[in-house]
Short mmCIF file of C-alpha atoms in Angstrom, two decimals:
data_model
loop_
_atom_site.label_atom_id
_atom_site.label_comp_id
_atom_site.label_asym_id
_atom_site.label_seq_id
_atom_site.Cartn_x
_atom_site.Cartn_y
_atom_site.Cartn_z
CA MET E 23 -285.65 -136.31 -76.55
CA GLU E 24 -288.93 -135.23 -75.12
CA LEU E 25 -290.34 -135.98 -70.80
CA ARG E 26 -293.91 -136.26 -71.47
CA ASP E 27 -294.37 -136.95 -68.21
CA LEU E 28 -294.26 -134.22 -65.53
CA ASP E 29 -293.22 -135.83 -62.14
CA ASP E 30 -290.19 -137.32 -64.64
CA ALA E 31 -289.10 -133.79 -65.80
CA ARG E 32 -289.11 -132.67 -62.08
CA ASN E 33 -287.07 -135.60 -61.02
CA TYR E 34 -285.00 -135.57 -64.38
CA VAL E 35 -284.13 -131.79 -63.26
CA LEU E 36 -283.98 -131.62 -59.59
CA GLN E 37 -281.00 -135.00 -60.05
CA GLY E 38 -279.35 -132.61 -63.03
CA LEU E 39 -279.27 -129.24 -60.65
CA TRP E 40 -276.26 -131.87 -57.90
CA LEU E 41 -273.98 -132.40 -61.24
CA SER E 42 -273.15 -129.45 -61.21
CA ARG E 43 -269.40 -128.68 -60.59
CA SER E 44 -269.60 -125.44 -59.57
CA ALA E 45 -273.69 -125.37 -57.88
CA ALA E 46 -274.05 -128.22 -56.49
CA GLY E 47 -275.70 -128.06 -52.94
CA ALA E 48 -276.07 -124.58 -52.77
CA PRO E 49 -278.92 -123.60 -52.56
CA GLU E 50 -278.34 -119.59 -52.93
CA GLN E 51 -277.39 -120.47 -56.54
CA LEU E 52 -281.02 -122.28 -57.77
CA ALA E 53 -283.22 -119.57 -58.37
CA SER E 54 -280.47 -118.35 -60.50
CA THR E 55 -280.04 -121.66 -62.68
CA LEU E 56 -284.18 -122.34 -63.17
CA GLU E 57 -284.20 -119.07 -64.48
CA TRP E 58 -281.74 -119.87 -66.89
CA ILE E 59 -283.40 -123.49 -67.94
CA ASN E 60 -286.58 -121.60 -68.05
CA CYS E 61 -285.62 -118.72 -70.61
CA ILE E 62 -284.12 -121.81 -72.44
CA LEU E 63 -287.28 -123.39 -72.83
CA ALA E 64 -289.28 -120.49 -73.94
CA GLU E 65 -287.22 -120.08 -76.12
CA GLY E 66 -288.23 -123.32 -77.03
CA ASP E 67 -284.41 -124.75 -77.84
CA PRO E 68 -284.21 -128.13 -75.58
CA LEU E 69 -281.60 -128.39 -73.08
CA PRO E 70 -278.24 -129.66 -72.44
CA PRO E 71 -277.95 -131.32 -68.85
CA ILE E 72 -278.94 -129.24 -66.10
CA GLY E 73 -275.84 -128.92 -64.46
CA PHE E 74 -273.49 -127.89 -67.45
CA VAL E 75 -276.07 -124.84 -67.91
CA ALA E 76 -275.57 -124.15 -64.65
CA ASP E 77 -271.39 -124.19 -64.74
CA LEU E 78 -271.41 -121.71 -67.56
CA GLY E 79 -273.72 -119.52 -66.03
CA LEU E 80 -271.75 -119.07 -63.01
CA MET E 81 -268.39 -119.36 -65.12
CA ILE E 82 -269.92 -116.24 -66.54
CA PHE E 83 -271.66 -114.10 -64.23
CA GLY E 84 -269.08 -114.48 -61.73
CA ASN E 85 -269.82 -116.03 -58.79
CA GLU E 86 -267.10 -118.65 -56.46
CA PRO E 87 -266.97 -122.91 -57.23
CA ALA E 88 -267.57 -124.73 -54.61
CA ARG E 89 -264.82 -125.44 -52.87
CA GLU E 90 -265.74 -129.08 -51.89
CA LEU E 91 -268.51 -130.84 -54.00
CA PRO E 92 -270.79 -133.55 -52.35
CA THR E 93 -270.70 -137.60 -53.06
CA VAL E 94 -273.69 -137.97 -55.77
CA PRO E 95 -274.64 -141.48 -55.80
CA GLY E 96 -274.05 -143.15 -59.27
CA TRP E 97 -272.41 -140.10 -61.03
CA THR E 98 -269.00 -141.73 -61.49
CA PRO E 99 -265.74 -139.92 -61.06
CA VAL E 100 -264.56 -141.69 -64.85
CA LEU E 101 -267.70 -139.72 -66.26
CA ALA E 102 -267.08 -136.88 -63.43
CA ASP E 103 -263.38 -136.21 -64.72
CA HIS E 104 -263.76 -136.54 -68.25
CA TYR E 105 -266.50 -133.65 -67.56
CA LEU E 106 -264.38 -131.19 -65.88
CA HIS E 107 -261.46 -131.63 -68.06
CA HIS E 108 -262.91 -131.39 -71.82
CA VAL E 109 -265.75 -129.59 -70.99
CA LEU E 110 -265.49 -127.24 -68.53
CA GLY E 111 -261.47 -126.99 -69.16
CA LYS E 112 -262.38 -126.44 -72.86
CA PHE E 113 -264.55 -123.43 -72.53
CA TYR E 114 -262.37 -122.02 -69.62
CA ALA E 115 -259.79 -121.84 -72.39
CA ASP E 116 -261.20 -120.51 -75.14
CA ALA E 117 -260.68 -116.87 -75.52
CA LEU E 118 -263.88 -116.43 -78.13
CA PHE E 119 -265.95 -117.61 -74.88
CA GLU E 120 -264.49 -115.29 -72.52
CA ARG E 121 -265.20 -112.57 -75.39
CA ALA E 122 -268.69 -113.89 -74.98
CA GLY E 123 -268.66 -113.88 -70.92
CA TYR E 124 -267.81 -110.42 -70.80
CA ALA E 125 -269.98 -109.06 -73.13
CA LEU E 126 -273.11 -111.02 -71.36
CA THR E 127 -271.98 -109.47 -67.98
CA ARG E 128 -272.72 -105.93 -69.11
CA TYR E 129 -276.54 -106.95 -69.83
CA ASP E 130 -278.90 -106.70 -67.20
CA GLY E 131 -281.66 -108.06 -65.98
CA LYS E 132 -283.48 -111.24 -68.13
CA ASP E 133 -281.04 -110.18 -70.56
CA ARG E 134 -278.86 -112.04 -68.96
CA ALA E 135 -280.50 -115.33 -69.15
CA ARG E 136 -281.43 -114.65 -72.94
CA GLY E 137 -277.90 -114.06 -73.61
CA LEU E 138 -276.99 -116.74 -72.04
CA ALA E 139 -279.59 -119.11 -73.69
CA TYR E 140 -278.27 -117.88 -77.18
CA LEU E 141 -274.84 -119.09 -76.21
CA ILE E 142 -276.61 -121.97 -74.85
CA LYS E 143 -277.75 -122.69 -78.37
CA GLN E 144 -275.03 -121.78 -80.73
CA PHE E 145 -272.95 -123.81 -79.14
CA ARG E 146 -275.10 -126.96 -78.83
CA ALA E 147 -275.59 -126.38 -83.23
CA ARG E 148 -272.12 -126.38 -83.77
CA ALA E 149 -271.23 -128.98 -81.43
CA ASN E 150 -274.34 -130.86 -83.22
CA LEU E 151 -275.04 -131.14 -79.69
CA ASP E 152 -278.93 -133.43 -78.64
CA GLY E 153 -280.90 -131.87 -76.27
CA VAL E 154 -284.16 -133.14 -73.93
CA SER E 155 -286.98 -131.03 -74.45
CA PHE E 156 -289.99 -130.35 -71.53
CA SER E 157 -292.85 -127.81 -70.57
CA ASN E 158 -291.43 -125.19 -68.83
CA ALA E 159 -294.74 -125.48 -66.30
CA VAL E 160 -292.25 -127.88 -64.28
CA ILE E 161 -289.89 -125.16 -63.84
CA ARG E 162 -292.13 -122.47 -63.01
CA SER E 163 -293.51 -125.07 -60.40
CA LEU E 164 -290.00 -124.88 -58.96
CA LEU E 165 -289.47 -121.75 -58.30
CA LYS E 166 -292.36 -121.48 -56.05
CA SER E 167 -290.30 -124.09 -53.57
CA GLN E 168 -287.50 -123.75 -50.95
CA PRO E 169 -284.28 -123.94 -52.16
CA ASN E 170 -283.11 -126.09 -49.97
CA ASP E 171 -286.66 -128.38 -49.85
CA LEU E 172 -285.75 -128.73 -53.95
CA LEU E 173 -282.27 -130.15 -52.71
CA ASN E 174 -282.93 -132.15 -50.60
CA GLU E 175 -286.08 -133.73 -52.99
CA GLY E 176 -283.28 -134.51 -55.36
CA TYR E 177 -280.98 -135.80 -53.77
CA GLU E 178 -283.22 -138.80 -52.27
CA SER E 179 -284.44 -139.35 -55.77
CA LEU E 180 -280.58 -139.86 -56.55
CA SER E 181 -280.10 -141.99 -53.55
CA THR E 182 -283.51 -144.44 -54.09
CA ASP E 183 -283.84 -144.26 -58.00
CA GLY E 184 -280.51 -144.19 -59.09
CA LEU E 185 -278.76 -141.27 -61.59
CA HIS E 186 -281.90 -140.62 -64.33
CA PRO E 187 -280.15 -142.45 -67.84
CA LEU E 188 -280.69 -139.47 -69.55
CA LEU E 189 -278.37 -137.41 -67.42
CA ILE E 190 -275.95 -140.14 -68.22
CA SER E 191 -276.12 -140.47 -71.58
CA GLN E 192 -276.40 -137.12 -71.82
CA TYR E 193 -273.20 -135.89 -70.25
CA GLU E 194 -271.24 -138.22 -72.43
CA SER E 195 -272.47 -137.24 -75.74
CA LEU E 196 -272.15 -133.84 -74.14
CA ILE E 197 -267.87 -134.64 -73.52
CA SER E 198 -267.96 -136.79 -76.91
CA ALA E 199 -269.55 -133.55 -79.14
CA THR E 200 -267.14 -130.90 -76.57
CA ARG E 201 -263.91 -133.06 -77.52
CA LYS E 202 -264.36 -132.23 -81.17
CA LEU E 203 -263.80 -128.68 -81.70
CA SER E 204 -261.32 -126.60 -81.83
CA GLU E 205 -263.71 -123.64 -80.53
CA VAL E 206 -266.79 -123.63 -78.53
CA LEU E 207 -268.38 -120.45 -80.38
CA GLY E 208 -268.20 -118.82 -83.81
CA PRO E 209 -266.72 -114.98 -84.02
CA GLU E 210 -269.88 -114.08 -85.63
CA ASP E 211 -271.56 -114.87 -82.42
CA VAL E 212 -269.95 -113.64 -80.25
CA ILE E 213 -269.90 -109.83 -82.64
CA ALA E 214 -273.86 -110.86 -82.24
CA LEU E 215 -273.81 -110.87 -78.44
CA GLU E 216 -271.14 -107.60 -78.17
CA GLN E 217 -273.20 -105.46 -80.43
CA ARG E 218 -276.17 -107.07 -79.01
CA THR E 219 -278.28 -108.47 -82.34
CA ALA E 220 -278.26 -111.72 -80.09
CA LEU E 221 -281.62 -110.27 -78.80
CA ALA E 222 -283.14 -108.38 -82.13
CA ASP E 223 -285.44 -109.51 -83.79
CA MET E 224 -285.05 -112.08 -86.35
CA SER E 225 -284.94 -110.22 -89.41
CA ARG E 226 -282.19 -107.75 -88.16
CA TYR E 227 -280.51 -110.83 -86.60
CA VAL E 228 -280.58 -112.93 -89.50
CA ALA E 229 -279.07 -110.03 -91.85
CA HIS E 230 -276.22 -108.75 -89.33
CA ARG E 231 -275.49 -112.67 -88.92
CA GLN E 232 -274.95 -113.16 -92.80
CA ILE E 233 -273.32 -109.69 -93.46
CA LEU E 234 -270.13 -111.24 -91.00
CA THR E 235 -270.39 -114.32 -92.60
CA LEU E 236 -270.00 -113.16 -95.81
CA THR E 237 -267.62 -111.05 -94.73
CA ALA E 238 -265.49 -113.68 -93.25
CA LEU E 239 -265.55 -115.63 -96.60
CA PHE E 240 -264.19 -112.41 -98.53
CA GLU E 241 -261.83 -112.06 -96.11
CA SER E 242 -260.66 -115.98 -96.85
CA HIS E 243 -259.82 -114.87 -100.32
CA LEU E 244 -258.52 -112.27 -100.00
CA PRO E 245 -253.97 -112.38 -99.21
CA GLN E 246 -252.55 -111.58 -95.83
CA ARG E 247 -250.40 -109.01 -96.89
CA PRO E 248 -251.14 -105.66 -98.98
CA VAL E 249 -252.06 -106.28 -102.44
CA ARG E 250 -249.71 -105.08 -105.66
CA PRO E 251 -251.14 -101.67 -106.64
CA LEU E 252 -252.87 -101.52 -110.36
CA ILE E 253 -250.25 -100.11 -112.75
CA GLY E 254 -251.16 -96.87 -114.13
CA ARG E 255 -253.50 -95.96 -111.23
CA ARG E 256 -254.35 -92.14 -110.15
CA GLU E 257 -252.94 -90.88 -107.72
CA VAL E 258 -253.60 -87.06 -106.17
CA PRO E 259 -251.35 -84.83 -104.25
CA THR E 260 -252.29 -83.75 -100.90
CA ARG E 261 -251.61 -81.31 -98.73
CA ILE E 262 -249.92 -82.53 -95.45
CA LEU E 263 -251.55 -80.37 -91.90
CA ASP E 264 -250.07 -79.65 -89.84
CA GLU E 265 -251.08 -82.02 -87.37
CA ASP E 266 -249.89 -84.44 -89.17
CA GLN E 267 -246.30 -83.99 -89.12
CA TYR E 268 -244.99 -85.61 -85.76
CA PRO E 269 -241.14 -85.16 -85.47
CA VAL E 270 -239.11 -88.19 -84.76
CA GLY E 271 -236.34 -88.03 -81.77
CA GLY E 272 -235.84 -86.25 -79.04
CA TYR E 273 -234.13 -82.54 -78.47
CA SER E 274 -230.78 -82.93 -80.30
CA SER E 275 -229.27 -79.71 -79.51
CA ILE E 276 -229.20 -76.16 -78.27
CA SER E 277 -230.47 -72.89 -80.65
CA ASN E 278 -231.30 -69.85 -80.58
CA ARG E 279 -234.29 -70.03 -82.20
CA GLY E 280 -237.69 -71.91 -80.95
CA SER E 281 -241.11 -71.79 -79.62
CA ILE E 282 -241.91 -70.62 -76.15
CA GLU E 283 -242.52 -74.39 -75.06
CA SER E 284 -238.54 -75.23 -75.85
CA LEU E 285 -237.10 -72.71 -74.14
CA LEU E 286 -234.20 -73.44 -71.52
CA HIS E 287 -235.78 -73.06 -67.49
CA SER E 288 -232.20 -71.89 -66.97
CA GLN E 289 -233.12 -68.02 -69.25
CA LEU E 290 -236.20 -67.57 -66.69
CA ALA E 291 -233.57 -66.24 -64.43
CA TYR E 292 -233.01 -62.89 -66.08
CA MET E 293 -236.75 -62.07 -65.65
CA GLU E 294 -236.91 -59.13 -62.61
CA PRO E 295 -239.74 -58.52 -60.80
CA VAL E 296 -239.56 -54.64 -60.24
CA GLU E 297 -237.93 -53.33 -63.77
CA SER E 298 -239.34 -53.80 -66.85
CA PRO E 299 -238.12 -54.13 -70.27
CA ASP E 300 -235.49 -56.70 -67.75
CA LEU E 301 -232.66 -58.53 -69.40
CA PHE E 302 -235.31 -61.56 -70.52
CA ASP E 303 -237.21 -59.08 -72.30
CA VAL E 304 -233.98 -57.71 -74.38
CA LYS E 305 -232.89 -61.45 -74.76
CA PHE E 306 -235.86 -61.66 -76.49
CA VAL E 307 -235.75 -58.66 -78.55
CA ARG E 308 -232.35 -59.45 -79.01
CA ASP E 309 -233.14 -63.27 -80.12
CA GLU E 310 -230.48 -64.29 -77.56
CA LEU E 311 -232.07 -66.90 -75.38
CA PHE E 312 -231.45 -70.52 -75.62
CA TYR E 313 -233.91 -72.73 -76.68
CA TYR E 314 -234.24 -76.71 -77.05
CA ALA E 315 -234.04 -77.66 -80.84
CA ARG E 316 -235.37 -80.78 -82.13
CA ASP E 317 -233.44 -82.71 -85.27
CA GLU E 318 -234.99 -82.27 -88.96
CA ASN E 319 -236.39 -85.77 -89.51
CA GLN E 320 -239.62 -85.78 -89.80
CA PHE E 321 -242.17 -88.42 -89.74
CA LEU E 322 -245.47 -87.67 -92.31
CA ARG E 323 -248.45 -89.57 -92.72
CA ARG E 324 -250.77 -89.45 -95.69
CA ARG E 325 -254.07 -88.46 -94.99
CA ARG E 326 -256.92 -90.97 -97.00
CA VAL E 327 -260.44 -90.82 -97.03
CA PHE E 328 -262.79 -93.87 -98.30
CA ALA E 329 -266.24 -92.51 -99.21
CA PHE E 330 -269.01 -95.91 -99.53
CA VAL E 331 -272.19 -94.09 -100.67
CA PHE E 332 -275.17 -96.50 -101.20
CA ASP E 333 -277.76 -95.24 -103.12
CA SER E 334 -281.75 -95.21 -102.42
CA ASN E 335 -282.59 -96.75 -105.11
CA LEU E 336 -280.84 -100.27 -103.87
CA VAL E 337 -284.16 -101.21 -102.40
CA GLN E 338 -284.43 -103.09 -105.81
CA ALA E 339 -280.85 -104.76 -104.57
CA ARG E 340 -282.83 -106.90 -101.99
CA PHE E 341 -283.54 -109.67 -104.00
CA LYS E 342 -282.16 -113.42 -103.69
CA ASP E 343 -280.63 -114.91 -106.34
CA ALA E 344 -280.47 -118.41 -107.19
CA GLU E 345 -276.73 -118.56 -107.61
CA LEU E 346 -275.61 -116.14 -104.21
CA PRO E 347 -276.23 -116.90 -100.51
CA ALA E 348 -277.78 -114.08 -99.56
CA GLN E 349 -279.44 -110.43 -101.01
CA ARG E 350 -277.64 -108.63 -103.66
CA ILE E 351 -277.43 -105.40 -100.91
CA VAL E 352 -276.43 -108.08 -98.06
CA LEU E 353 -273.08 -109.32 -100.13
CA ALA E 354 -272.83 -105.05 -100.82
CA CYS E 355 -272.74 -104.23 -96.82
CA SER E 356 -270.53 -107.57 -96.58
CA SER E 357 -267.92 -106.53 -99.27
CA VAL E 358 -267.92 -103.26 -98.12
CA LEU E 359 -267.32 -104.15 -94.42
CA ALA E 360 -264.37 -106.75 -95.91
CA ILE E 361 -263.36 -103.70 -97.66
CA ILE E 362 -262.43 -101.45 -94.04
CA ARG E 363 -260.95 -104.21 -92.65
CA LYS E 364 -258.27 -105.00 -94.97
CA LEU E 365 -257.55 -101.00 -95.23
CA THR E 366 -257.24 -100.88 -91.53
CA ASN E 367 -254.90 -103.40 -91.20
CA TRP E 368 -252.87 -102.95 -94.54
CA LEU E 369 -252.60 -99.25 -94.44
CA ALA E 370 -252.22 -98.86 -90.21
CA SER E 371 -249.27 -96.17 -90.62
CA ASP E 372 -251.77 -94.00 -92.55
CA ALA E 373 -254.32 -91.20 -91.35
CA LEU E 374 -257.53 -93.22 -92.25
CA ALA E 375 -261.26 -92.22 -92.58
CA PHE E 376 -264.07 -94.17 -93.77
CA GLU E 377 -267.05 -92.36 -94.72
CA LEU E 378 -270.78 -94.08 -95.39
CA HIS E 379 -273.47 -92.35 -96.44
CA PHE E 380 -276.61 -93.55 -97.28
CA LEU E 381 -278.78 -91.50 -99.40
CA ARG E 382 -282.04 -90.83 -98.95
CA ASP E 383 -286.08 -90.22 -100.87
CA ASP E 384 -287.61 -86.68 -100.73
CA ASN E 385 -289.87 -88.21 -98.08
CA THR E 386 -288.15 -91.65 -97.05
CA ASP E 387 -285.37 -93.30 -95.99
CA PRO E 388 -285.19 -96.69 -97.36
CA LEU E 389 -282.21 -97.69 -96.73
CA ALA E 390 -282.47 -97.42 -92.48
CA ASP E 391 -282.31 -100.57 -91.70
CA GLU E 392 -278.63 -100.86 -93.72
CA ALA E 393 -277.35 -97.84 -92.03
CA GLU E 394 -278.30 -98.61 -88.03
CA LEU E 395 -276.67 -102.01 -89.15
CA PHE E 396 -273.15 -100.45 -89.89
CA SER E 397 -273.39 -98.46 -86.95
CA LEU E 398 -273.57 -101.54 -85.25
CA LEU E 399 -270.73 -103.01 -87.41
CA LEU E 400 -268.62 -100.31 -87.29
CA LEU E 401 -268.93 -99.03 -83.22
CA GLU E 402 -265.63 -99.33 -82.29
CA ALA E 403 -264.32 -97.68 -85.72
CA ILE E 404 -266.98 -94.93 -84.85
CA ALA E 405 -266.06 -94.44 -81.16
CA ASN E 406 -262.15 -93.76 -81.73
CA LYS E 407 -263.74 -91.24 -84.80
CA THR E 408 -262.08 -93.10 -87.89
CA ALA E 409 -265.48 -93.90 -89.68
CA THR E 410 -269.30 -92.85 -89.62
CA VAL E 411 -271.95 -93.29 -90.64
CA THR E 412 -274.64 -90.24 -92.05
CA ARG E 413 -278.05 -90.64 -93.98
CA THR E 414 -277.92 -87.23 -96.74
CA GLN E 415 -281.00 -86.07 -98.48
CA SER E 416 -278.86 -83.54 -100.91
CA ARG E 417 -276.79 -85.42 -103.50
CA GLN E 418 -275.44 -81.44 -103.94
CA ASP E 419 -274.19 -81.47 -100.75
CA LEU E 420 -272.45 -84.46 -100.08
CA LEU E 421 -270.14 -83.76 -103.56
CA ALA E 422 -269.51 -80.60 -102.27
CA SER E 423 -268.24 -82.68 -98.84
CA LEU E 424 -266.37 -84.72 -100.89
CA ALA E 425 -265.05 -82.09 -102.61
CA ARG E 426 -263.93 -80.01 -100.19
CA THR E 427 -261.95 -83.31 -98.23
CA SER E 428 -260.18 -83.82 -101.41
CA ARG E 429 -257.94 -80.28 -100.58
CA GLN E 430 -256.94 -81.97 -97.71
CA ALA E 431 -256.59 -86.12 -98.17
CA GLN E 432 -257.09 -88.19 -101.00
CA VAL E 433 -260.47 -89.29 -101.29
CA HIS E 434 -261.36 -92.78 -103.04
CA ILE E 435 -265.07 -92.81 -103.62
CA LEU E 436 -266.96 -96.55 -104.40
CA ASP E 437 -271.01 -95.23 -105.73
CA ILE E 438 -273.03 -98.50 -104.95
CA ALA E 439 -276.80 -98.53 -106.70
CA HIS E 440 -279.04 -100.84 -108.62
CA GLN E 441 -277.75 -98.61 -111.40
CA CYS E 442 -275.06 -96.25 -111.00
CA SER E 443 -275.91 -92.48 -111.19
CA LEU E 444 -273.02 -90.05 -108.96
CA PRO E 445 -270.86 -87.88 -110.56
CA GLU E 446 -267.69 -87.33 -109.50
CA PRO E 447 -266.52 -84.66 -107.35
CA GLU E 448 -263.56 -82.97 -108.83
CA GLY E 449 -260.14 -84.15 -107.16
CA THR E 450 -261.53 -87.57 -106.55
CA LEU E 451 -260.80 -90.59 -107.63
CA ARG E 452 -264.47 -92.84 -107.89
CA HIS E 453 -265.29 -96.07 -108.81
CA GLY E 454 -269.07 -97.11 -109.11
CA LEU E 455 -270.31 -100.69 -108.31
CA GLU E 456 -273.72 -101.95 -110.09
CA LEU E 457 -276.16 -103.86 -108.78
CA SER E 458 -278.52 -104.40 -111.60
CA THR E 459 -278.08 -108.50 -111.91
CA ALA E 460 -276.43 -111.46 -110.09
CA ARG E 461 -273.13 -110.65 -111.32
CA PRO E 462 -271.79 -107.14 -109.99
CA THR E 463 -270.45 -104.71 -112.18
CA LEU E 464 -267.56 -102.44 -111.32
CA PHE E 465 -267.02 -99.26 -112.99
CA HIS E 466 -263.64 -97.30 -113.45
CA GLU E 467 -264.75 -93.13 -113.50
CA ASN E 468 -266.91 -92.54 -116.93
CA ARG E 469 -268.71 -95.96 -116.18
CA VAL E 470 -265.66 -97.54 -118.25
CA PRO E 471 -266.73 -101.44 -117.03
CA PHE E 472 -263.10 -103.48 -115.35
CA GLU E 473 -263.23 -106.86 -117.31
CA LEU E 474 -264.13 -109.76 -114.64
CA ALA E 475 -262.75 -112.87 -115.56
CA SER E 476 -265.03 -115.49 -113.66
CA ASP E 477 -268.75 -116.35 -114.71
CA ASP E 478 -269.82 -116.96 -111.22
CA PRO E 479 -271.58 -114.68 -110.08
CA LEU E 480 -270.13 -115.00 -106.09
CA GLU E 481 -266.62 -115.32 -107.66
CA ALA E 482 -266.88 -111.73 -109.47
CA TRP E 483 -267.46 -110.65 -106.04
CA PHE E 484 -264.75 -111.95 -105.08
CA GLU E 485 -263.07 -110.28 -108.26
CA VAL E 486 -264.87 -106.83 -107.09
CA ILE E 487 -263.27 -107.15 -103.42
CA HIS E 488 -259.30 -107.76 -105.51
CA THR E 489 -259.94 -105.19 -107.60
CA LEU E 490 -261.09 -102.20 -106.04
CA LEU E 491 -257.92 -103.25 -103.36
CA GLU E 492 -255.68 -102.90 -105.87
CA SER E 493 -256.85 -99.42 -106.68
CA TRP E 494 -257.44 -97.93 -103.62
CA ILE E 495 -253.94 -99.02 -102.21
#
């Protein structure tokens, strides 16, 4: 619905402010609410009910709700009760909304209003909710007036003219749409707010959202439990380092051999401040000091490194095939993210490391956008040092680095390219993923292709991910 009459739009806004369950009649909240409304209109999006925008904003940014709600002429108790329980109650109980709200509290300045506008936009799209549009010149004129004067004008309009008919229909539509939702936001909406791509330029936002959506699609086609390993796969023995050995249990006995950290405190009584050598030194030389001894059990963790190498010729894979829901390179990025998530879940007892290498040309960095996207998508893993995103120009240095890593861990390499050309470093297990056509091709070492059963390109992507996980588990 579009309100072309400016006076009618002004009346709609001022009356809507009184229908907020958190800030009705509170002049100190008026300026913030008008700023949020102005940001939504500036983005070109239609408005849900004004009071609903105020309630969401105050729920997120931590203001206390009003203790005593004023009586609003024309606002029936039944409609108010349904709005409070079926709309606000669902938002209060929704875990994804709580995450989104926490992400928004870390924004600063005008980004808070933009983030709230994005959140409301995604909720409207998810609920298929209609809205009202009008010129934001109305909001700019209201921002120049005194809050008490505006609230008095709105209440007087409610008393004389009655509740605006659009407000009643908007709240009824909001209640009906929200009751049909299981969740008010999608996981990809929350991640976009957490990683701040919701405020990025449109191309970056679309790519980020497509990767998250396709990753969820790929994960839905994978089993919850680890897949069965392939028969006849190669295993690489690895040297277990000292830091990978953790004693199990406490001290089980007393011994005359051990480290200084496990020395019994009572043995320090043999130290003499004057004599040298003292009785402590003599007992130490004769191995007569007593130490706590642990049991013999050891818990060993396998060191696993998964390296994903993105060739610079992947710029040719920025191509949208009619048979696929996104560009080939977006599908490749989604596959990598789905594989990392599954391996992290299935191999939780192993020492895992994920390395993403983006190869550069002589003077250009063609995959800089994809590298930046993965820096956001793997933000938590990068922070806890289980994942790294690097850009390298020398292919030989990369091969030498992977060969050195294979001396201390089992290394799996996935070479992703328009046409695979990365040789296999010594001591590693390598697979190649070629994106020269809409249907991906997965290679063993020595460029022996896997036989994929499906002719459908999208189904072939599902098979590629499943086959890789079977080879790596």
